[in-house]
Amino acid sequence: MNTSVQPQPPKWADQLLEWFCAPQLLEEIQGDLYERYYKQVQEKGKPAADKAYIYCVLSFIRPFTLKRNPPPYPSPNFTDMFRNYLTIAFRNMKRNKVFSFIHVAGLSVGLACCMLIFLYTKDEVSFDRFHEKKNHIFRIGVNNRNNEGEVHKIGSTNMIVGPSFKEEIPEIETYVRMSSGMYIVKANNAFFNQEIVWVDPDFFSVFSFPLVEGNPANVLSHINSVVITEEMAYNYFGTTKVLGKTIELEMRDQFELFTISGVAKNTPQNSSIQFSLVFPYQYLAQKFPDPEWLGFYINTFIVLHPQADYRKVIPKLDQVYLSKASDEIKRAQQQGYKGSIHFMLQPLLEIHLDTEYGDIRNGLQNDSDPIYSYILSGIAIFILLMACINFINLTTAHSLKRSKEIGIRKVVGGNRQQLIYQFLSESFWYSFIAFVLAILLVNLAMPLFNELANKRLSFTYLFDFSLVAAYIGLFLLTSLIAGFYPAFVLSGFKPVQTLYKRYSFNGKNFLTRTLVVVQFSLAAFLIMITIVVYSQFDFLTNKDLGYNDERLVRVHLGRGDHRELIDLFKNELAKEASIERVATKDGGQNFTLGKVNDKEIYFAFSRIDENFLPTLQIPLVKGRNFSKDFPGDGENSIMVNESFVKEAGWKDPIGKTVFNVNGNEKNMTVIGVVKDYHFLSLKEKIQPQLFRTGSGELWIKVKPDQIPYALQTIEKIYRKLVPFRPYEYAFMDEVNRKNYEAEEKWKQIITAAAILSIFVSCIGLFGLTMLSTERRTKEIGIRKVFGASSGQIATLLSTQFLKMVLLSFILAIPAAWYISHSWLENFAYQIDVSWWIFTLAGILVLLIALFTVSFQAIKASLIDPAKSLRNE
Amino acid sequence: MKRTYLGEFEEVVLLIVAVLNNQAYGLAITEELEKQTGRSVSLSAVHAALQRLEEKGFVNSRMGGATQERGGRRKRFFTVSVAGNRALQEIQEVRMHLWGMIPKTS
């Protein structure tokens, strides 16, 4: 029979068999299959034979046929050896409890830090990614060049921008304007002070915020509709079934009715847009129409066509602006406007980590500086690195004790590769335990970390696929880094030398020392920074502000001038024994431009009454305070601060005039000069400040020892006089402290980092001293026999390590000096980085190191020499 | 040393190897087995059993020459080893002994 005419079995089945079948079995099996196939072709025909052939090939997929690499040595096989490595590792671990503790504690702290940072970073980059149209949504921003030629990048726009651009530029599908503010809300017969958001009707179709009730397309189409989050619905009505219920909103002392047309899920924590009550922007646009282009106070988002390139849209924005706003620009230029405006588009996904157009207002929140991510990751990697250094140092140093084991393994035939496997598997084992502990630590530290990082992360976030992958990667990397060096050094030991005990580390000490110095430099660096941050914080919170903020309660009365209400208040409060003084000042900080002898001055502008300066104990330098005895004060008298006088270049300020104060187009006469006080945070210099008469918020000085009673009294009077407004008050010293919340956070973060790093490096040092004293037990014994005192021996053992610590301290100084200087430059008022900070840090590091080292040194020096020498 | 256990299927395969006397290879054993016992046996099961028997040392094997009807592939011929022979005999004896112990009840 000719082979070419012989029928062939299905080729793929044959290839499958060849692929999975072990080579030594292939020939006989394939032979049998072919033989049967030819028989069956003749008996039953080709199709049936093919089918049988395929079935038969498939039935051969069983363990014995599958391709396996035959082991080069019949025994012991790899799994047995691996089990042996683990056993040895486990025994070692049990025998050297201190080292195991150091390895595991250090690694788990380092791993836990890294895990938390992964979580943090993951959260940071996931911001706003849940919006389906995320790649086509942009915020309009403005590069505003002012008269002086300075460019300010502003993330805000105004009412007219959105509709005008949409009308003229075909790439723009739709726009959403967004504005927010504090309003008084009446719901279910109760009053709340509530931040609300105004948006255009497309809001819920542009952004993917799911609605529980209501249709995203038309939920805000009615001008008196409102969308409420589940959380707020529950707060106001005790249920989320609130469709059709009404909410009242205070607008200019009247309450307007809005009907709930939708219920939204609570905004996710990783969203830049945060809302609880959403009202139609149309309402604002109708009530307060504003056709001006040259003012920036709301957010405008646009959605571009998916095919549109936003870079090509940007120039069109300026074209539209120049043609539509030409009249307005001309008018402004006639009044002396020399600036210019360029419009920009900022992708939605960049808002969260943007530091340029950082306008986080009008419903946007949670912006963050990527520098936080960098610094936090840096610290976490520091700590993990220190733990790895400990592992390397201790394993290498400790290996002298294990040199016999290595020698014997080699003599009985273990090759270098196997030893490398052994030590790597040991480091995997330690890392694994540390990893499990780290997960527990992360769980424990989560609330604290959330507090520090200003997040709402939860443990369940850990079970995210990419994070789990990253953690496993981290685990593998850690165990490799920690185990790599020891594995290669130890596996290189020569059996003859180790077995005859002639082996000692001569070259190795250099590496150990370098690593210890690196470790302690990092720790010393962090401690120095911590001290700098602490002293600056102390300086900020304790500096004399130029006024007395103790027992000063600020009571909010809403917007506008409440002259009559305040007079009523003052009368009521005057009757109370627990109240020392009452003053009034407008809320917030307003800045404005004024003219002094044709020179423009930019200054802070406040409306106060005659009680304000005495209540805050701010002295007057020249002239007089406002007074009821001068009825003209309300019309054309002002006071200025010293900085204003300096800026204006006046020699004798009393009687000088300032023109156009906050738009009243009048000359105002200076009647007094107020001593400079810090009305802004200490991050800024004292600005020129100008005072007119007026009112706004109540500033109440409470008598000492009567604070709780006074607060009750104020609340009682408030409820009587303004029944419809929620009562809000704040202590001024607390308000001032809030200015430094970011610094407070940094203080805590740096402290935690410093403590952790000093902990990790000290346990490492502890282990090293322990080893070196153990190794020198006999030497110590002999020295004692020859009459050395315990003190001498302790010194002998400690000096080497203390020298290293001293060196690392010196190395850390320049870096710490540089970093603290650049940090302190953010503050207008700052401490000097003086020598004592470094000295203190140095003494601290030395003391901690000394304590760590001396524990072992003293223990070793007290051992009876008879015992340590007995075994020779 | 622990006695190596011989499974029922393995025992039958081993017997067929003995029966076929120097002509025992995978397919021949399968066909003979089907013919003698009337049960349908898959080729892979027989190969697996032969593999196990060889591991246990009950059979020896050698490769035969290439033949045309197998697409040029060689056959692996199996023969019963001494240990295999002894194992079969032991099983036989145990069975005979047990048969002899059955009381005559009829």
PDB file of C-alpha atoms in Angstrom, chain A residues 66-161:
ATOM      1  CA  LEU A  66       1.192  14.976  30.026  1.00  0.00           C
ATOM      2  CA  LYS A  67       4.456  16.658  29.227  1.00  0.00           C
ATOM      3  CA  ARG A  68       6.639  16.963  32.281  1.00  0.00           C
ATOM      4  CA  ASN A  69      10.300  17.701  32.500  1.00  0.00           C
ATOM      5  CA  PRO A  70      11.950  14.604  33.782  1.00  0.00           C
ATOM      6  CA  PRO A  71      13.915  15.567  36.909  1.00  0.00           C
ATOM      7  CA  PRO A  72      17.690  15.595  36.287  1.00  0.00           C
ATOM      8  CA  TYR A  73      18.307  13.950  39.653  1.00  0.00           C
ATOM      9  CA  PRO A  74      15.932  11.240  40.652  1.00  0.00           C
ATOM     10  CA  SER A  75      15.958  12.328  44.295  1.00  0.00           C
ATOM     11  CA  PRO A  76      15.646  14.389  46.392  1.00  0.00           C
ATOM     12  CA  ASN A  77      13.251  16.257  44.171  1.00  0.00           C
ATOM     13  CA  PHE A  78      12.652  19.969  44.288  1.00  0.00           C
ATOM     14  CA  THR A  79       9.537  19.984  46.429  1.00  0.00           C
ATOM     15  CA  ASP A  80      11.241  17.892  49.046  1.00  0.00           C
ATOM     16  CA  MET A  81      14.133  20.308  49.150  1.00  0.00           C
ATOM     17  CA  PHE A  82      11.817  23.257  49.287  1.00  0.00           C
ATOM     18  CA  ARG A  83      10.041  21.696  52.224  1.00  0.00           C
ATOM     19  CA  ASN A  84      13.422  21.234  53.803  1.00  0.00           C
ATOM     20  CA  TYR A  85      14.296  24.905  53.254  1.00  0.00           C
ATOM     21  CA  LEU A  86      11.076  25.938  54.895  1.00  0.00           C
ATOM     22  CA  THR A  87      11.691  23.620  57.809  1.00  0.00           C
ATOM     23  CA  ILE A  88      15.184  25.007  58.302  1.00  0.00           C
ATOM     24  CA  ALA A  89      13.885  28.556  57.963  1.00  0.00           C
ATOM     25  CA  PHE A  90      11.196  27.847  60.497  1.00  0.00           C
ATOM     26  CA  ARG A  91      13.668  26.322  62.958  1.00  0.00           C
ATOM     27  CA  ASN A  92      15.995  29.252  62.529  1.00  0.00           C
ATOM     28  CA  MET A  93      13.145  31.580  63.118  1.00  0.00           C
ATOM     29  CA  LYS A  94      12.247  29.812  66.337  1.00  0.00           C
ATOM     30  CA  ARG A  95      15.812  29.703  67.541  1.00  0.00           C
ATOM     31  CA  ASN A  96      16.511  33.388  66.904  1.00  0.00           C
ATOM     32  CA  LYS A  97      13.366  35.002  68.137  1.00  0.00           C
ATOM     33  CA  VAL A  98      14.907  38.474  68.311  1.00  0.00           C
ATOM     34  CA  PHE A  99      16.015  38.426  64.695  1.00  0.00           C
ATOM     35  CA  SER A 100      12.756  37.035  63.503  1.00  0.00           C
ATOM     36  CA  PHE A 101      11.013  39.787  65.370  1.00  0.00           C
ATOM     37  CA  ILE A 102      13.249  42.430  63.809  1.00  0.00           C
ATOM     38  CA  HIS A 103      12.798  41.052  60.312  1.00  0.00           C
ATOM     39  CA  VAL A 104       9.080  40.629  60.563  1.00  0.00           C
ATOM     40  CA  ALA A 105       8.370  43.834  62.469  1.00  0.00           C
ATOM     41  CA  GLY A 106      10.435  45.984  60.136  1.00  0.00           C
ATOM     42  CA  LEU A 107       9.136  44.415  56.962  1.00  0.00           C
ATOM     43  CA  SER A 108       5.523  44.492  58.053  1.00  0.00           C
ATOM     44  CA  VAL A 109       5.697  48.158  59.024  1.00  0.00           C
ATOM     45  CA  GLY A 110       7.334  48.971  55.704  1.00  0.00           C
ATOM     46  CA  LEU A 111       4.870  46.895  53.722  1.00  0.00           C
ATOM     47  CA  ALA A 112       1.913  48.357  55.577  1.00  0.00           C
ATOM     48  CA  CYS A 113       3.113  51.880  54.790  1.00  0.00           C
ATOM     49  CA  CYS A 114       3.480  51.017  51.131  1.00  0.00           C
ATOM     50  CA  MET A 115       0.068  49.376  51.013  1.00  0.00           C
ATOM     51  CA  LEU A 116      -1.569  52.449  52.447  1.00  0.00           C
ATOM     52  CA  ILE A 117       0.218  54.646  49.955  1.00  0.00           C
ATOM     53  CA  PHE A 118      -0.874  52.417  47.072  1.00  0.00           C
ATOM     54  CA  LEU A 119      -4.393  52.764  48.312  1.00  0.00           C
ATOM     55  CA  TYR A 120      -3.996  56.524  48.545  1.00  0.00           C
ATOM     56  CA  THR A 121      -2.483  56.876  45.089  1.00  0.00           C
ATOM     57  CA  LYS A 122      -5.062  54.586  43.576  1.00  0.00           C
ATOM     58  CA  ASP A 123      -7.781  56.732  45.066  1.00  0.00           C
ATOM     59  CA  GLU A 124      -6.106  59.902  43.825  1.00  0.00           C
ATOM     60  CA  VAL A 125      -5.874  58.733  40.247  1.00  0.00           C
ATOM     61  CA  SER A 126      -9.358  57.251  40.250  1.00  0.00           C
ATOM     62  CA  PHE A 127     -10.905  60.664  40.856  1.00  0.00           C
ATOM     63  CA  ASP A 128     -13.786  61.526  38.529  1.00  0.00           C
ATOM     64  CA  ARG A 129     -13.143  58.473  36.343  1.00  0.00           C
ATOM     65  CA  PHE A 130     -16.631  57.123  36.864  1.00  0.00           C
ATOM     66  CA  HIS A 131     -18.215  59.651  34.513  1.00  0.00           C
ATOM     67  CA  GLU A 132     -19.110  57.992  31.243  1.00  0.00           C
ATOM     68  CA  LYS A 133     -18.331  61.105  29.222  1.00  0.00           C
ATOM     69  CA  LYS A 134     -15.187  61.824  31.218  1.00  0.00           C
ATOM     70  CA  ASN A 135     -12.977  62.243  28.148  1.00  0.00           C
ATOM     71  CA  HIS A 136     -15.231  64.799  26.523  1.00  0.00           C
ATOM     72  CA  ILE A 137     -15.996  67.017  29.501  1.00  0.00           C
ATOM     73  CA  PHE A 138     -13.934  70.165  29.977  1.00  0.00           C
ATOM     74  CA  ARG A 139     -14.026  73.090  32.326  1.00  0.00           C
ATOM     75  CA  ILE A 140     -13.583  76.543  30.868  1.00  0.00           C
ATOM     76  CA  GLY A 141     -10.764  78.444  32.511  1.00  0.00           C
ATOM     77  CA  VAL A 142      -9.412  81.942  32.096  1.00  0.00           C
ATOM     78  CA  ASN A 143      -5.885  83.292  31.824  1.00  0.00           C
ATOM     79  CA  ASN A 144      -6.492  86.788  33.114  1.00  0.00           C
ATOM     80  CA  ARG A 145      -3.830  89.408  32.505  1.00  0.00           C
ATOM     81  CA  ASN A 146      -4.416  92.397  34.772  1.00  0.00           C
ATOM     82  CA  ASN A 147      -3.349  96.025  34.373  1.00  0.00           C
ATOM     83  CA  GLU A 148       0.087  95.321  35.793  1.00  0.00           C
ATOM     84  CA  GLY A 149       0.675  92.572  33.238  1.00  0.00           C
ATOM     85  CA  GLU A 150       0.473  89.696  35.734  1.00  0.00           C
ATOM     86  CA  VAL A 151      -1.329  86.601  34.491  1.00  0.00           C
ATOM     87  CA  HIS A 152      -3.720  84.845  36.870  1.00  0.00           C
ATOM     88  CA  LYS A 153      -5.096  81.457  35.996  1.00  0.00           C
ATOM     89  CA  ILE A 154      -8.686  81.240  37.087  1.00  0.00           C
ATOM     90  CA  GLY A 155     -10.884  78.151  36.906  1.00  0.00           C
ATOM     91  CA  SER A 156     -14.056  80.227  37.028  1.00  0.00           C
ATOM     92  CA  THR A 157     -16.166  81.869  34.375  1.00  0.00           C
ATOM     93  CA  ASN A 158     -19.477  83.673  34.347  1.00  0.00           C
ATOM     94  CA  MET A 159     -23.091  83.296  33.414  1.00  0.00           C
ATOM     95  CA  ILE A 160     -22.839  84.403  29.799  1.00  0.00           C
ATOM     96  CA  VAL A 161     -19.838  82.328  28.744  1.00  0.00           C
TER      97      VAL A 161
END
